[in-house]
Each structure stands twice: as C-alpha cells, then as structure tokens.
C-alpha positions as a LaTeX table, in Angstrom:
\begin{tabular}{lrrr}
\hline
Residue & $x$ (\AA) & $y$ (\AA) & $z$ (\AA) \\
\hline
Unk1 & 0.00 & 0.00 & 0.00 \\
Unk2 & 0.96 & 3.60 & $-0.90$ \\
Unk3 & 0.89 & 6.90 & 0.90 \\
Unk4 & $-2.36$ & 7.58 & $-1.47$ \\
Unk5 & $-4.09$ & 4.67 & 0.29 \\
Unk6 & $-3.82$ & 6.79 & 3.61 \\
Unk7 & $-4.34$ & 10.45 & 2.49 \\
Unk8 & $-7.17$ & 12.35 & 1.50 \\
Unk9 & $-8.44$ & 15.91 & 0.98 \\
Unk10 & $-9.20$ & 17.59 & $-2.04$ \\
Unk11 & $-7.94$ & 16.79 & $-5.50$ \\
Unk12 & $-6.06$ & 19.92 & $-7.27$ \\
Unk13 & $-8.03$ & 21.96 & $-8.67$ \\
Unk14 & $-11.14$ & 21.82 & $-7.38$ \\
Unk15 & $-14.07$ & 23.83 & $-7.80$ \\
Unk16 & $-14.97$ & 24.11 & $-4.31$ \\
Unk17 & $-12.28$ & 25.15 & $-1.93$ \\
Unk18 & $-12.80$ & 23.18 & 1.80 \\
Unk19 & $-10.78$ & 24.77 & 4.76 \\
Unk20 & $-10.48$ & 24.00 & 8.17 \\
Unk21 & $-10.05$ & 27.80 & 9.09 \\
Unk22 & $-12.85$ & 30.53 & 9.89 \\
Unk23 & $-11.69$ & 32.82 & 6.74 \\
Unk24 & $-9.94$ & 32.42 & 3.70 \\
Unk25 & $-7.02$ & 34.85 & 3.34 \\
Unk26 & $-6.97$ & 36.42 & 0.49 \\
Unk27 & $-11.16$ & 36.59 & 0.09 \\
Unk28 & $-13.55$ & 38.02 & 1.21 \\
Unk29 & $-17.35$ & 36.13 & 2.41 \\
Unk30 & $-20.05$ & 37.66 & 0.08 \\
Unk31 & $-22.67$ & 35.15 & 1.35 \\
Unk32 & $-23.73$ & 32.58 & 3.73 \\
Unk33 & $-25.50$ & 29.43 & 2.12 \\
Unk34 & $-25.28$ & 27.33 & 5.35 \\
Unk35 & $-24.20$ & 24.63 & 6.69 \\
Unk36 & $-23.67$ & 21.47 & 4.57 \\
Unk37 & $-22.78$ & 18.50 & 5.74 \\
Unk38 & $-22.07$ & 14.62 & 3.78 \\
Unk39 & $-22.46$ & 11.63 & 6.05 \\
Unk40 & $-22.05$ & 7.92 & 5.55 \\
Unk41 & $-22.31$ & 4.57 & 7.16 \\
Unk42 & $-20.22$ & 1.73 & 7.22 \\
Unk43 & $-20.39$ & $-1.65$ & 8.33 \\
Unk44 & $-17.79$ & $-4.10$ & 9.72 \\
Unk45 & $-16.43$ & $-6.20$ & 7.09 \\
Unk46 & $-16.12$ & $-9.90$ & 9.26 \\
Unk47 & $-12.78$ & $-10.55$ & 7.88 \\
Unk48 & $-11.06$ & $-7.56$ & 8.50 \\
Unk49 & $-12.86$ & $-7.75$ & 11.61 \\
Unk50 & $-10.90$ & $-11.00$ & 12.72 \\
Unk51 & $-7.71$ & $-10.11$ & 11.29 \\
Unk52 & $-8.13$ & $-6.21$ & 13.54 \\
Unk53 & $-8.63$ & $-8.92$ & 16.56 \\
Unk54 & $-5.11$ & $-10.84$ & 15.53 \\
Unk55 & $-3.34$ & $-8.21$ & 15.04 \\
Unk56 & $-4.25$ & $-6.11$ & 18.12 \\
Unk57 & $-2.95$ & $-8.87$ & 19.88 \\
Unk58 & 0.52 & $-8.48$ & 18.66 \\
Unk59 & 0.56 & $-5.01$ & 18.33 \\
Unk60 & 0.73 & $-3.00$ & 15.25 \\
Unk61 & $-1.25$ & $-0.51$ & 12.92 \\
Unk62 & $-4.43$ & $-2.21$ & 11.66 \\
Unk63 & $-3.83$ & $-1.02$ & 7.91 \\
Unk64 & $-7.40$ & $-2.48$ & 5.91 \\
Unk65 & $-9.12$ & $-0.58$ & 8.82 \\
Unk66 & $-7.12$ & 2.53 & 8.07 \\
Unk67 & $-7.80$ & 1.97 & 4.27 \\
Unk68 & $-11.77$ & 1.80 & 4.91 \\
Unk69 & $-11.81$ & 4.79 & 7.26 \\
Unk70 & $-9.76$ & 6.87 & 4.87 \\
Unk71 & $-12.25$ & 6.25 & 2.15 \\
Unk72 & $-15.25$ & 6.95 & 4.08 \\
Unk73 & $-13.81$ & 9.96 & 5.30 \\
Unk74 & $-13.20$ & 10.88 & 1.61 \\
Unk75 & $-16.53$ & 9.78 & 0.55 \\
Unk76 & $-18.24$ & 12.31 & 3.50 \\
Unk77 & $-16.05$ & 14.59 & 1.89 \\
Unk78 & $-17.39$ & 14.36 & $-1.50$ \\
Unk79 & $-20.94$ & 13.80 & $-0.52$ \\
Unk80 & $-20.48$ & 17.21 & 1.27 \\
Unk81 & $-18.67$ & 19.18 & $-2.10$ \\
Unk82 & $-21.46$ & 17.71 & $-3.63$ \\
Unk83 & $-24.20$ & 19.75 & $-1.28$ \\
Unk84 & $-22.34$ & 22.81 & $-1.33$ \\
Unk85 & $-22.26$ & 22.91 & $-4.92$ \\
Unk86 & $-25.79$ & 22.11 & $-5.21$ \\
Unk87 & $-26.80$ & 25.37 & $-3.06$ \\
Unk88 & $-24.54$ & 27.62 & $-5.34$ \\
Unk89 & $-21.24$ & 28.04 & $-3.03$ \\
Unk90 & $-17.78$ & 28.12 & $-3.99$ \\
Unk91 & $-16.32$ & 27.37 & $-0.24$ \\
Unk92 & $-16.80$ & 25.45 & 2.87 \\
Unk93 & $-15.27$ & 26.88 & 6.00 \\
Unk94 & $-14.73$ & 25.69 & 9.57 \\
Unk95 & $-14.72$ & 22.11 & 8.24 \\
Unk96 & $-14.67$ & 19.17 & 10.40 \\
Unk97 & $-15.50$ & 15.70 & 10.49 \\
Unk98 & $-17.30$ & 13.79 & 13.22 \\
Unk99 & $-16.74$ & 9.97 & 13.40 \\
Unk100 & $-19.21$ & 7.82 & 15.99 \\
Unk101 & $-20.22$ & 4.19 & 16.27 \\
Unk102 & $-23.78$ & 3.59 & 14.80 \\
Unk103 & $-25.80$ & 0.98 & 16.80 \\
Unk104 & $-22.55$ & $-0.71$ & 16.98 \\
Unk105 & $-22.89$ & $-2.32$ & 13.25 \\
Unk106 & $-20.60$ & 0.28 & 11.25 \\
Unk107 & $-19.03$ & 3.71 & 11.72 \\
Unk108 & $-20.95$ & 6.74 & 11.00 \\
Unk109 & $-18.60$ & 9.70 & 9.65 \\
Unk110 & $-19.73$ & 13.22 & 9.00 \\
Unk111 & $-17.84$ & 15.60 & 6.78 \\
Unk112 & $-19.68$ & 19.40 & 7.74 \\
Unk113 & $-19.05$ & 22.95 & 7.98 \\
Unk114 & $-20.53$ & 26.08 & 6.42 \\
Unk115 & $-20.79$ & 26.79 & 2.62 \\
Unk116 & $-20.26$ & 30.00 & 1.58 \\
Unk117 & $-19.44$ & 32.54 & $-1.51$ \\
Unk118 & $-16.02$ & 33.95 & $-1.51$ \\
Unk119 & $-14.49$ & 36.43 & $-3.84$ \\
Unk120 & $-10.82$ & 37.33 & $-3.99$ \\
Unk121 & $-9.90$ & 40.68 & $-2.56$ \\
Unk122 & $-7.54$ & 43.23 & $-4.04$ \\
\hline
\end{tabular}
C-alpha cells in the first residue's frame, strides 16, 4: 500500500475550496448558504474484523481498517462538495468531520461545515 491509500483531501483543482479555518485569506465572504454536511455509514467487514482482533494482539497498525476509514472519510467529503455545490457556493469553511459508532454495526462519519461565496480581494 501507498501513501495515497492513507491520504485524503481535495484533488487539485477543485471547484470548491474546503478549509479547516474561519476565513480564507486572500477573500472576502459575500454570502452565507449554510451549513452542509455529507455523512455515511459503514459496516464491519467480518474478515477484517478477525484479522483487527489478531493483530491487536501483537501489536501493530491495523492497515485495511485505516484503508476503509480513509475512504469513508473521503466519501463524506465528497458527498459534502457535492451539497455545497448544489446550493450555489464556492467554499466550505470551519470544516470538520465527526466519526461515531452507529448501533454498533458500522461507523458513521460526518464531513460538515458552512458553505459559503467567496471572492478574492484586491
């Protein structure tokens, strides 16, 4: 496995800039849409359930659990581009993502923060 099996964020390029921060430097807020938020569920695969039991056991990282929470991070992330290009904005700020147990079946991550419009200054 590669370093792109463990990353995420936003491809280059994109048409809807996602930061963690309050503000943008460089731009100015022209409107608020909302907040926006892209959530998803997963469930336990058995297998890599019993191979996350072995292995904690001996110690180590549990890397196919890493995999699957890295890609349903990045699909909460897209699911929540997706919404704040729907409502007409061009930014999310103060993003954040929220990860829970779900009636103890799957993980439940949640990608949110608030879309807005931003236009460069100067």
């Amino acid at each position: 496995m590669g370093i792109e099996d463990y990353g995420g964020g936003q491809p280059p390029g994109a048409d809807i800039l996602i930061v963690t921060t309050n503000d943008v430097p460089g731009h100015q807020v022209q409107q608020v849409v909302g907040e926006v938020f892209g959530l998803t569920v997963r469930s336990r695969h058995l297998g890599s359930q019993i191979g996350a039991g072995l292995k904690s056991m001996i110690g180590g990282e549990l890397k196919g659990l890493t995999k699957t929470l890295v890609e349903t991070r990045n699909q909460a992330m897209e699911r929540l581009t997706e919404q704040a290009r729907a409502r007409g904005a061009n930014a999310v700020l103060a993003f954040r993502f929220d990860v829970s147990e779900a009636a103890d079946v799957g993980t439940e991550v949640c990608a949110y923060g608030t879309a807005v419009i931003v236009t460069p200054t100067g």
